[in-house]
Short mmCIF file of C-alpha atoms and ligand atoms in Angstrom, two decimals:
data_model
loop_
_atom_site.label_atom_id
_atom_site.label_comp_id
_atom_site.label_asym_id
_atom_site.label_seq_id
_atom_site.Cartn_x
_atom_site.Cartn_y
_atom_site.Cartn_z
CA UNK A 1 -24.21 -29.22 -31.46
CA UNK A 2 -26.50 -32.20 -31.86
CA UNK A 3 -24.38 -34.96 -30.43
CA UNK A 4 -22.92 -35.08 -26.92
CA UNK A 5 -19.20 -35.67 -26.85
CA UNK A 6 -18.69 -35.63 -23.10
CA UNK A 7 -21.62 -37.81 -22.08
CA UNK A 8 -19.78 -38.98 -18.94
CA UNK A 9 -19.98 -35.44 -17.55
CA UNK A 10 -23.37 -33.81 -17.28
CA UNK A 11 -22.37 -30.52 -15.70
CA UNK A 12 -19.71 -29.54 -13.23
CA UNK A 13 -21.26 -27.95 -10.19
CA UNK A 14 -20.19 -26.38 -6.96
CA UNK A 15 -20.77 -28.94 -4.21
CA UNK A 16 -19.19 -27.08 -1.35
CA UNK A 17 -17.58 -29.93 0.55
CA UNK A 18 -14.57 -32.12 0.10
CA UNK A 19 -15.87 -35.25 1.84
CA UNK A 20 -15.72 -37.37 -1.29
CA UNK A 21 -12.12 -36.35 -1.84
CA UNK A 22 -11.21 -37.15 1.74
CA UNK A 23 -12.78 -40.60 1.59
CA UNK A 24 -9.40 -42.09 0.85
CA UNK A 25 -10.63 -44.63 -1.67
CA UNK A 26 -8.04 -46.54 -3.60
CA UNK A 27 -6.81 -44.84 -6.74
CA UNK A 28 -8.66 -47.06 -9.20
CA UNK A 29 -11.97 -46.72 -7.40
CA UNK A 30 -11.48 -43.01 -7.06
CA UNK A 31 -10.80 -42.65 -10.77
CA UNK A 32 -13.94 -44.58 -11.60
CA UNK A 33 -16.27 -42.93 -9.15
CA UNK A 34 -15.09 -39.35 -8.88
CA UNK A 35 -17.05 -36.91 -10.98
CA UNK A 36 -15.34 -33.57 -11.38
CA UNK A 37 -16.91 -31.01 -9.04
CA UNK A 38 -16.04 -27.55 -7.83
CA UNK A 39 -15.26 -27.32 -4.14
CA UNK A 40 -14.09 -23.70 -4.13
CA UNK A 41 -15.15 -22.02 -7.37
CA UNK A 42 -18.69 -20.77 -7.24
CA UNK A 43 -19.19 -18.46 -10.22
CA UNK A 44 -21.78 -16.24 -8.57
CA UNK A 45 -20.36 -16.14 -5.02
CA UNK A 46 -19.07 -12.69 -4.15
CA UNK A 47 -15.53 -11.77 -3.11
CA UNK A 48 -14.76 -8.11 -2.40
CA UNK A 49 -18.20 -7.22 -3.71
CA UNK A 50 -17.91 -8.89 -7.09
CA UNK A 51 -18.84 -12.37 -8.34
CA UNK A 52 -15.95 -14.79 -8.73
CA UNK A 53 -16.63 -15.18 -12.43
CA UNK A 54 -15.94 -11.47 -12.96
CA UNK A 55 -12.77 -11.52 -10.89
CA UNK A 56 -11.32 -14.57 -12.56
CA UNK A 57 -12.54 -14.27 -16.17
CA UNK A 58 -11.49 -17.82 -17.03
CA UNK A 59 -10.74 -18.91 -20.58
CA UNK A 60 -9.91 -22.34 -22.02
CA UNK A 61 -7.48 -22.58 -24.91
CA UNK A 62 -8.28 -24.46 -28.08
CA UNK A 63 -4.75 -25.68 -28.75
CA UNK A 64 -4.15 -27.69 -25.60
CA UNK A 65 -7.76 -28.67 -24.97
CA UNK A 66 -8.61 -29.79 -28.51
CA UNK A 67 -5.35 -30.19 -30.40
CA UNK A 68 -2.82 -31.52 -27.94
CA UNK A 69 -2.65 -35.28 -28.33
CA UNK A 70 -0.25 -35.42 -25.35
CA UNK A 71 2.69 -36.73 -27.39
CA UNK A 72 6.13 -35.99 -25.97
CA UNK A 73 9.54 -36.10 -27.69
CA UNK A 74 9.80 -39.77 -26.80
CA UNK A 75 6.31 -41.07 -27.28
CA UNK A 76 3.15 -41.12 -29.34
CA UNK A 77 -0.03 -39.22 -28.48
CA UNK A 78 -2.08 -40.81 -25.71
CA UNK A 79 -5.17 -38.56 -25.49
CA UNK A 80 -8.50 -40.21 -26.20
CA UNK A 81 -10.55 -37.90 -28.40
CA UNK A 82 -13.61 -39.86 -29.56
CA UNK A 83 -14.95 -36.81 -31.45
CA UNK A 84 -11.80 -36.58 -33.60
CA UNK A 85 -11.17 -38.94 -36.57
CA UNK A 86 -7.61 -37.68 -37.00
CA UNK A 87 -8.30 -36.24 -40.45
CA UNK A 88 -7.72 -32.70 -41.67
CA UNK A 89 -11.26 -32.41 -42.96
CA UNK A 90 -13.59 -29.50 -42.32
CA UNK A 91 -16.13 -31.98 -40.92
CA UNK A 92 -13.67 -33.15 -38.34
CA UNK A 93 -12.71 -29.58 -37.42
CA UNK A 94 -16.40 -28.75 -37.06
CA UNK A 95 -17.02 -31.70 -34.73
CA UNK A 96 -14.03 -30.62 -32.65
CA UNK A 97 -15.50 -27.16 -32.26
CA UNK A 98 -18.80 -28.72 -31.14
CA UNK A 99 -16.96 -30.79 -28.55
CA UNK A 100 -15.06 -27.72 -27.34
CA UNK A 101 -18.15 -25.57 -26.83
CA UNK A 102 -19.89 -28.47 -25.08
CA UNK A 103 -16.85 -28.64 -22.81
CA UNK A 104 -16.97 -24.88 -22.10
CA UNK A 105 -20.66 -25.06 -21.23
CA UNK A 106 -20.33 -28.07 -18.94
CA UNK A 107 -17.22 -26.72 -17.25
CA UNK A 108 -18.66 -23.22 -16.67
CA UNK A 109 -15.85 -21.52 -18.57
CA UNK A 110 -17.09 -18.29 -20.15
CA UNK A 111 -14.27 -17.55 -22.59
CA UNK A 112 -11.89 -19.16 -25.07
CA UNK A 113 -8.70 -18.48 -27.04
CA UNK A 114 -7.41 -19.96 -30.29
CA UNK A 115 -4.70 -19.92 -32.97
CA UNK A 116 -5.83 -19.80 -36.61
CA UNK A 117 -4.30 -23.21 -37.29
CA UNK A 118 -5.82 -24.94 -34.24
CA UNK A 119 -9.30 -24.10 -35.37
CA UNK A 120 -9.04 -24.86 -39.10
CA UNK A 121 -6.62 -26.88 -41.22
CA UNK A 122 -4.01 -25.06 -43.29
CA UNK A 123 -4.67 -25.41 -47.04
CA UNK A 124 -2.35 -25.66 -50.05
CA UNK A 125 -2.64 -21.93 -50.69
CA UNK A 126 -3.32 -18.85 -48.60
CA UNK A 127 -6.74 -18.56 -50.22
CA UNK A 128 -7.60 -22.15 -49.29
CA UNK A 129 -6.38 -21.67 -45.70
CA UNK A 130 -8.55 -18.55 -45.44
CA UNK A 131 -11.62 -20.40 -46.78
CA UNK A 132 -11.06 -23.17 -44.24
CA UNK A 133 -10.75 -20.64 -41.46
CA UNK A 134 -13.84 -18.76 -42.61
CA UNK A 135 -15.88 -21.98 -42.46
CA UNK A 136 -14.81 -22.70 -38.90
CA UNK A 137 -15.18 -19.09 -37.78
CA UNK A 138 -18.75 -19.07 -39.06
CA UNK A 139 -19.38 -22.24 -37.08
CA UNK A 140 -17.68 -20.85 -33.96
CA UNK A 141 -19.76 -17.68 -34.25
CA UNK A 142 -22.96 -19.71 -34.21
CA UNK A 143 -21.70 -21.76 -31.26
CA UNK A 144 -20.84 -18.53 -29.44
CA UNK A 145 -24.30 -17.14 -29.92
CA UNK A 146 -25.94 -20.43 -28.96
CA UNK A 147 -23.94 -20.73 -25.73
CA UNK A 148 -23.13 -17.11 -24.76
CA UNK A 149 -19.41 -17.89 -24.69
CA UNK A 150 -16.99 -15.12 -25.67
CA UNK A 151 -13.61 -14.97 -27.34
CA UNK A 152 -10.91 -13.66 -24.98
CA UNK A 153 -8.29 -13.51 -27.71
CA UNK A 154 -7.20 -14.93 -31.01
CA UNK A 155 -3.72 -15.32 -32.49
CA UNK A 156 -1.86 -16.61 -35.55
CA UNK A 157 0.42 -19.62 -35.34
CA UNK A 158 3.67 -18.26 -36.79
CA UNK A 159 5.90 -21.03 -35.51
CA UNK A 160 4.73 -24.52 -36.58
CA UNK A 161 5.03 -24.39 -40.38
CA UNK A 162 8.54 -25.15 -41.72
CA UNK A 163 8.57 -21.79 -43.57
CA UNK A 164 8.96 -20.14 -40.17
CA UNK A 165 11.99 -22.19 -39.11
CA UNK A 166 14.19 -19.04 -39.08
CA UNK A 167 11.47 -16.88 -37.57
CA UNK A 168 8.41 -15.13 -39.01
CA UNK A 169 8.74 -11.34 -38.74
CA UNK A 170 12.42 -11.81 -37.88
CA UNK A 171 13.21 -14.23 -40.69
CA UNK A 172 16.31 -13.45 -42.77
CA UNK A 173 14.06 -13.94 -45.82
CA UNK A 174 11.21 -11.64 -46.74
CA UNK A 175 9.06 -14.59 -47.86
CA UNK A 176 8.37 -15.71 -44.29
CA UNK A 177 7.63 -12.11 -43.28
CA UNK A 178 5.05 -11.82 -46.08
CA UNK A 179 3.32 -15.05 -45.08
CA UNK A 180 3.26 -13.86 -41.46
CA UNK A 181 1.54 -10.67 -42.66
CA UNK A 182 -1.07 -12.73 -44.52
CA UNK A 183 -1.75 -14.87 -41.46
CA UNK A 184 -1.92 -11.98 -39.00
CA UNK A 185 -4.17 -9.95 -41.27
CA UNK A 186 -6.63 -12.83 -41.49
CA UNK A 187 -6.36 -13.96 -37.85
CA UNK A 188 -6.93 -10.39 -36.69
CA UNK A 189 -9.96 -10.00 -38.91
CA UNK A 190 -11.59 -13.22 -37.72
CA UNK A 191 -10.77 -12.36 -34.10
CA UNK A 192 -12.57 -9.08 -34.69
CA UNK A 193 -15.49 -10.87 -36.38
CA UNK A 194 -15.84 -13.17 -33.36
CA UNK A 195 -15.92 -10.19 -30.99
CA UNK A 196 -12.50 -11.02 -29.51
CA UNK A 197 -11.45 -8.89 -26.56
CA UNK A 198 -7.81 -9.14 -27.50
CA UNK A 199 -5.28 -10.29 -30.06
CA UNK A 200 -2.01 -11.94 -28.99
CA UNK A 201 1.47 -11.96 -30.48
CA UNK A 202 3.67 -14.70 -29.13
CA UNK A 203 6.95 -14.64 -31.02
CA UNK A 204 7.73 -18.33 -30.78
CA UNK A 205 10.57 -18.18 -33.28
CA UNK A 206 11.26 -14.46 -33.15
CA UNK A 207 14.73 -14.94 -31.77
CA UNK A 208 17.85 -16.87 -32.63
CA UNK A 209 19.61 -20.15 -32.07
CA UNK A 210 23.10 -18.75 -32.64
CA UNK A 211 24.46 -15.25 -33.15
CA UNK A 212 26.93 -16.74 -35.67
CA UNK A 213 24.22 -16.53 -38.32
CA UNK A 214 22.11 -13.71 -36.91
CA UNK A 215 21.92 -9.95 -37.40
CA UNK A 216 20.20 -9.16 -34.10
CA UNK A 217 19.78 -5.42 -34.69
CA UNK A 218 18.15 -5.98 -38.06
CA UNK A 219 15.83 -8.70 -36.72
CA UNK A 220 14.60 -6.49 -33.87
CA UNK A 221 13.85 -3.73 -36.37
CA UNK A 222 11.93 -6.16 -38.55
CA UNK A 223 9.87 -7.25 -35.55
CA UNK A 224 9.08 -3.64 -34.67
CA UNK A 225 8.05 -2.88 -38.26
CA UNK A 226 5.78 -5.92 -38.29
CA UNK A 227 4.13 -4.84 -35.05
CA UNK A 228 3.62 -1.29 -36.34
CA UNK A 229 1.96 -2.70 -39.46
CA UNK A 230 -0.26 -4.90 -37.30
CA UNK A 231 -1.31 -1.93 -35.14
CA UNK A 232 -2.17 0.07 -38.27
CA UNK A 233 -4.22 -2.82 -39.63
CA UNK A 234 -6.07 -3.30 -36.34
CA UNK A 235 -7.06 0.38 -36.40
CA UNK A 236 -7.97 0.21 -40.09
CA UNK A 237 -10.44 -2.64 -39.56
CA UNK A 238 -11.89 -1.02 -36.43
CA UNK A 239 -10.59 -3.63 -34.00
CA UNK A 240 -10.61 -1.87 -30.65
CA UNK A 241 -9.62 -4.85 -28.52
CA UNK A 242 -6.32 -4.96 -26.71
CA UNK A 243 -3.17 -5.99 -28.60
CA UNK A 244 -1.00 -8.21 -26.45
CA UNK A 245 2.58 -9.44 -26.51
CA UNK A 246 3.39 -12.61 -24.60
CA UNK A 247 6.98 -12.64 -23.32
CA UNK A 248 8.97 -15.88 -23.21
CA UNK A 249 12.75 -16.08 -22.91
CA UNK A 250 13.45 -19.19 -24.97
CA UNK A 251 12.01 -22.49 -26.23
CA UNK A 252 11.86 -23.15 -29.08
CA UNK A 253 14.69 -20.68 -29.80
CA UNK A 254 17.78 -20.13 -27.65
CA UNK A 255 16.82 -16.51 -27.11
CA UNK A 256 13.55 -14.77 -27.89
CA UNK A 257 13.51 -10.99 -28.30
CA UNK A 258 10.43 -10.68 -26.05
CA UNK A 259 12.32 -12.46 -23.30
CA UNK A 260 10.53 -11.09 -20.24
CA UNK A 261 8.31 -8.18 -19.20
CA UNK A 262 11.14 -5.69 -18.77
CA UNK A 263 12.81 -6.59 -22.08
CA UNK A 264 9.47 -6.45 -23.90
CA UNK A 265 8.55 -3.07 -22.41
CA UNK A 266 11.96 -1.75 -23.33
CA UNK A 267 11.48 -3.02 -26.88
CA UNK A 268 8.09 -1.31 -27.11
CA UNK A 269 9.53 1.97 -25.80
CA UNK A 270 12.53 1.83 -28.12
CA UNK A 271 10.37 1.41 -31.20
CA UNK A 272 7.52 3.78 -30.33
CA UNK A 273 5.04 0.99 -29.64
CA UNK A 274 4.36 1.69 -25.98
CA UNK A 275 0.68 2.38 -25.52
CA UNK A 276 -0.26 0.18 -28.48
CA UNK A 277 0.44 -3.09 -26.67
CA UNK A 278 -0.09 -4.64 -23.28
CA UNK A 279 1.50 -7.82 -21.97
CA UNK A 280 0.04 -11.29 -21.72
CA UNK A 281 2.01 -12.80 -18.86
CA UNK A 282 2.38 -16.58 -18.62
CA UNK A 283 3.46 -18.16 -15.36
CA UNK A 284 5.70 -20.83 -16.84
CA UNK A 285 7.40 -18.26 -19.07
CA UNK A 286 8.20 -16.19 -15.96
CA UNK A 287 9.73 -19.32 -14.43
CA UNK A 288 11.81 -19.95 -17.55
CA UNK A 289 13.04 -16.34 -17.41
CA UNK A 290 14.22 -16.94 -13.85
CA UNK A 291 11.51 -14.73 -12.38
CA UNK A 292 8.64 -15.23 -9.98
CA UNK A 293 5.25 -14.74 -11.63
CA UNK A 294 4.52 -11.85 -9.27
CA UNK A 295 7.70 -10.14 -10.49
CA UNK A 296 6.48 -10.25 -14.08
CA UNK A 297 3.05 -9.01 -13.00
CA UNK A 298 4.54 -6.21 -10.88
CA UNK A 299 6.74 -5.01 -13.75
CA UNK A 300 3.75 -4.97 -16.14
CA UNK A 301 1.45 -3.29 -13.61
CA UNK A 302 4.05 -0.62 -12.79
CA UNK A 303 4.17 0.30 -16.49
CA UNK A 304 0.37 0.27 -16.78
CA UNK A 305 0.85 -2.60 -19.21
CA UNK A 306 -0.78 -5.66 -17.71
CA UNK A 307 -3.07 -7.08 -20.37
CA UNK A 308 -3.93 -10.66 -19.56
CA UNK A 309 -2.60 -13.83 -17.95
CA UNK A 310 -1.82 -17.27 -19.36
CA UNK A 311 -2.51 -19.35 -16.29
CA UNK A 312 -0.36 -22.41 -15.92
CA UNK A 313 2.72 -23.44 -13.96
CA UNK A 314 6.05 -25.16 -14.48
CA UNK A 315 7.78 -27.94 -12.63
CA UNK A 316 10.38 -26.90 -10.11
CA UNK A 317 13.90 -27.58 -11.32
CA UNK A 318 12.92 -28.35 -14.91
CA UNK A 319 14.15 -26.02 -17.64
CA UNK A 320 11.19 -26.25 -19.99
CA UNK A 321 7.64 -25.11 -20.50
CA UNK A 322 5.68 -28.00 -18.95
CA UNK A 323 2.47 -25.94 -19.04
CA UNK A 324 0.96 -27.74 -16.07
CA UNK A 325 -2.45 -26.75 -14.80
CA UNK A 326 -2.00 -24.15 -12.06
CA UNK A 327 -2.96 -26.17 -9.00
CA UNK A 328 -0.49 -24.60 -6.56
CA UNK A 329 -2.74 -22.58 -4.24
CA UNK A 330 0.14 -20.54 -2.87
CA UNK A 331 1.01 -19.46 -6.43
CA UNK A 332 -2.59 -18.58 -7.29
CA UNK A 333 -2.80 -16.59 -4.04
CA UNK A 334 0.24 -14.52 -5.01
CA UNK A 335 -1.14 -13.94 -8.51
CA UNK A 336 -4.56 -12.88 -7.26
CA UNK A 337 -3.00 -10.68 -4.58
CA UNK A 338 -1.04 -8.80 -7.27
CA UNK A 339 -4.15 -8.46 -9.46
CA UNK A 340 -6.47 -7.38 -6.61
CA UNK A 341 -3.91 -4.91 -5.31
CA UNK A 342 -3.86 -3.35 -8.78
CA UNK A 343 -7.65 -2.98 -8.69
CA UNK A 344 -8.67 -6.32 -10.23
CA UNK A 345 -8.97 -7.11 -13.94
CA UNK A 346 -11.87 -4.68 -14.18
CA UNK A 347 -9.59 -1.78 -13.40
CA UNK A 348 -6.14 -2.91 -14.49
CA UNK A 349 -7.19 -4.56 -17.73
CA UNK A 350 -10.89 -4.93 -18.51
CA UNK A 351 -10.10 -7.09 -21.56
CA UNK A 352 -7.85 -9.46 -19.64
CA UNK A 353 -8.54 -12.85 -18.15
CA UNK A 354 -7.04 -16.07 -16.89
CA UNK A 355 -6.48 -18.29 -19.91
CA UNK A 356 -5.56 -21.86 -19.07
CA UNK A 357 -2.64 -22.22 -21.45
CA UNK A 358 -2.10 -25.58 -19.78
CA UNK A 359 -1.98 -29.22 -20.75
CA UNK A 360 -2.83 -32.38 -18.94
CA UNK A 361 0.01 -34.78 -18.21
CA UNK A 362 0.44 -37.50 -20.85
CA UNK A 363 -0.89 -40.01 -18.34
CA UNK A 364 -4.14 -38.05 -17.83
CA UNK A 365 -5.44 -39.18 -21.20
CA UNK A 366 -9.18 -39.65 -20.70
CA UNK A 367 -11.70 -37.01 -21.84
CA UNK A 368 -12.88 -36.56 -18.26
CA UNK A 369 -9.33 -35.49 -17.36
CA UNK A 370 -9.96 -32.28 -19.33
CA UNK A 371 -12.60 -31.51 -16.72
CA UNK A 372 -10.51 -32.60 -13.75
CA UNK A 373 -7.64 -30.44 -14.99
CA UNK A 374 -9.65 -27.27 -15.59
CA UNK A 375 -11.69 -27.74 -12.42
CA UNK A 376 -8.44 -28.14 -10.46
CA UNK A 377 -7.11 -24.91 -11.96
CA UNK A 378 -10.35 -23.01 -11.41
CA UNK A 379 -10.64 -24.23 -7.83
CA UNK A 380 -7.00 -23.27 -7.18
CA UNK A 381 -7.71 -19.74 -8.47
CA UNK A 382 -10.88 -19.53 -6.36
CA UNK A 383 -8.79 -20.50 -3.32
CA UNK A 384 -6.19 -17.93 -4.35
CA UNK A 385 -8.81 -15.20 -4.85
CA UNK A 386 -10.38 -15.79 -1.44
CA UNK A 387 -6.99 -16.04 0.26
CA UNK A 388 -5.80 -12.82 -1.39
CA UNK A 389 -8.98 -11.07 -0.26
CA UNK A 390 -8.31 -12.28 3.32
CA UNK A 391 -4.74 -10.99 3.17
CA UNK A 392 -6.03 -7.62 1.99
CA UNK A 393 -8.77 -7.52 4.63
CA UNK A 394 -6.21 -8.36 7.32
CA UNK A 395 -4.27 -5.28 6.21
CA UNK A 396 -0.99 -6.04 7.97
CA UNK A 397 0.98 -6.42 4.75
CA UNK A 398 -0.30 -3.18 3.28
CA UNK A 399 0.31 -1.31 6.55
CA UNK A 400 3.84 -2.65 6.74
CA UNK A 401 4.68 -1.54 3.22
CA UNK A 402 3.28 1.94 3.69
CA UNK A 403 5.11 2.31 7.01
CA UNK A 404 8.32 1.21 5.28
CA UNK A 405 8.16 4.13 2.86
CA UNK A 406 6.77 6.68 5.35
CA UNK A 407 9.74 9.06 5.15
CA UNK A 408 9.06 9.52 1.43
CA UNK A 409 5.62 10.86 2.34
CA UNK A 410 7.07 13.57 4.60
CA UNK A 411 7.88 17.07 3.32
CA UNK A 412 11.49 16.47 2.36
CA UNK A 413 10.72 13.11 0.69
CA UNK A 414 7.87 14.64 -1.28
CA UNK A 415 10.04 17.56 -2.41
CA UNK A 416 12.81 15.25 -3.62
CA UNK A 417 10.26 13.18 -5.54
CA UNK A 418 8.81 16.29 -7.09
CA UNK A 419 12.25 17.35 -8.36
CA UNK A 420 12.42 20.33 -6.03
CA UNK A 421 15.76 19.44 -4.39
CA UNK A 422 19.24 19.36 -5.95
CA UNK A 423 21.96 16.82 -5.27
CA UNK A 424 23.84 19.60 -3.47
CA UNK A 425 20.91 20.32 -1.14
CA UNK A 426 20.45 16.62 -0.40
CA UNK A 427 24.15 16.28 0.42
CA UNK A 428 23.92 19.18 2.87
CA UNK A 429 20.81 17.70 4.45
CA UNK A 430 22.67 14.39 4.95
CA UNK A 431 25.41 16.24 6.85
CA UNK A 432 22.86 18.04 8.97
CA UNK A 433 20.84 14.96 10.04
CA UNK A 434 23.72 12.48 10.39
CA UNK A 435 22.82 8.77 10.55
CA UNK A 436 19.11 7.95 10.91
CA UNK A 437 17.63 4.78 12.44
CA UNK A 438 17.19 1.91 9.99
CA UNK A 439 14.14 -0.34 10.18
CA UNK A 440 14.17 -4.10 9.55
CA UNK A 441 12.62 -5.48 6.36
CA UNK A 442 11.01 -8.29 8.42
CA UNK A 443 10.68 -10.64 5.44
CA UNK A 444 10.30 -13.76 7.56
CA UNK A 445 7.72 -12.11 9.79
CA UNK A 446 5.69 -11.16 6.72
CA UNK A 447 5.95 -14.67 5.27
CA UNK A 448 4.68 -16.03 8.59
CA UNK A 449 1.76 -13.57 8.57
CA UNK A 450 0.69 -14.94 5.20
CA UNK A 451 0.85 -18.52 6.49
CA UNK A 452 -1.13 -17.46 9.53
CA UNK A 453 -3.85 -15.98 7.34
CA UNK A 454 -3.87 -18.88 4.88
CA UNK A 455 -3.82 -21.86 7.17
CA UNK A 456 -6.10 -22.41 10.17
CA UNK A 457 -4.36 -23.03 13.46
CA UNK A 458 -4.98 -26.34 15.27
CA UNK A 459 -7.81 -26.43 17.79
C1 XLS B 1 3.82 -20.98 -25.91
C2 XLS B 1 2.85 -19.91 -25.75
C3 XLS B 1 1.66 -19.95 -26.71
C4 XLS B 1 0.94 -18.64 -26.73
C5 XLS B 1 0.04 -18.44 -27.89
O1 XLS B 1 4.68 -21.22 -25.09
O2 XLS B 1 2.42 -19.90 -24.43
O3 XLS B 1 0.81 -21.00 -26.39
O4 XLS B 1 0.19 -18.47 -25.56
O5 XLS B 1 0.72 -18.54 -29.10
NI1 NI B 2 0.82 -18.83 -23.60
NI1 NI B 3 3.81 -21.22 -22.97
#
């Protein structure tokens, strides 16, 4: 890293007040003068006895940060990337990696994630693609040791190349399956070489557009076989990181087999893969599946299967994956409350983290917007972490929930749960006790308690 690519940003620091933001300058002036700065995220500040950096375990992703030109279906790329000459050369890919690690250092992000094809150009043959990847992995390894940054997870892109148009593992033709094996074998090995904490499978095209041409049962079996082979390979090469599946219901396909947490867990159970995989839950994918993010987290946590989080958010009312930076503080509060209640990443998933699988809007095209976007997401998660800790310290929510289930903690409830009562005995007990008082669920009261904790009262 000899040349600075983000010379406009020296280092993003915690400045602890929002006066500059409140100044109310006109938009143009603000854009010119505002340097990105943390107002809430302070890596070493402690929350619930642990530094924020350990709670939040932020990662930046290579694909959106370095490879997303911000094109949309109607318009050309807009992103300014002065370090990138647009070529597919190894030199260009190397310069990109330099720019990325400079970005990580200046933005205080400790981890990163990548797809094989983001990092290095695909060659004419598998051997050439692997040589290209090896060159970039060697460079990334030296950047990692120079900067102390770590790989959260790696993955293979099994959805962009035309050969995968019908799916990769679920393709009707074995050729695509074989190429997917080649890519996963290599991507897993380089993830291992880079000390990756995890390896992700996102089945972008592992689904169908129409059942008219699809043998769903066969395709699900193919996917399971592929995953079994991947697990065996991971063990064979000594990769002890966590293997992750990232659910998403659709887009690009009409239906994806890993459509949400429950469907994915069911798939894993059905094919004897439970225990080999955890889930990488993405907020916008939860939205697309018609779920709240905390639902997806709760389902994964209940099955001891939360692996990691792709931190982003969608746009209300839109039916696609807008991958916005997660700036909604109420959302980040709910996410951090679920994670803290489960014991924090350290306990629930020590190899997990918050990966910003998020892209700037097409209009936020300047290099400095990469900083504004990540800083906004990191600050929103710091707000969420602190707010969740306050909700937990307040204790009213927890008390309410335990009171709500109190009868299950009494002798009869415990005996039923332990399988010591028959249906017949329960029926007789119902006749004996008659109707019992029913307590209110008090949803609105609880929602108001959260607002009361989150927002200061006037005066
Ligand atoms: C796409 C997915 C993808 C995965 C990695 O919607 O989120 O980016 O995280 O392949
Ligand atoms: Ni993702
Ligand atoms: Ni996504």
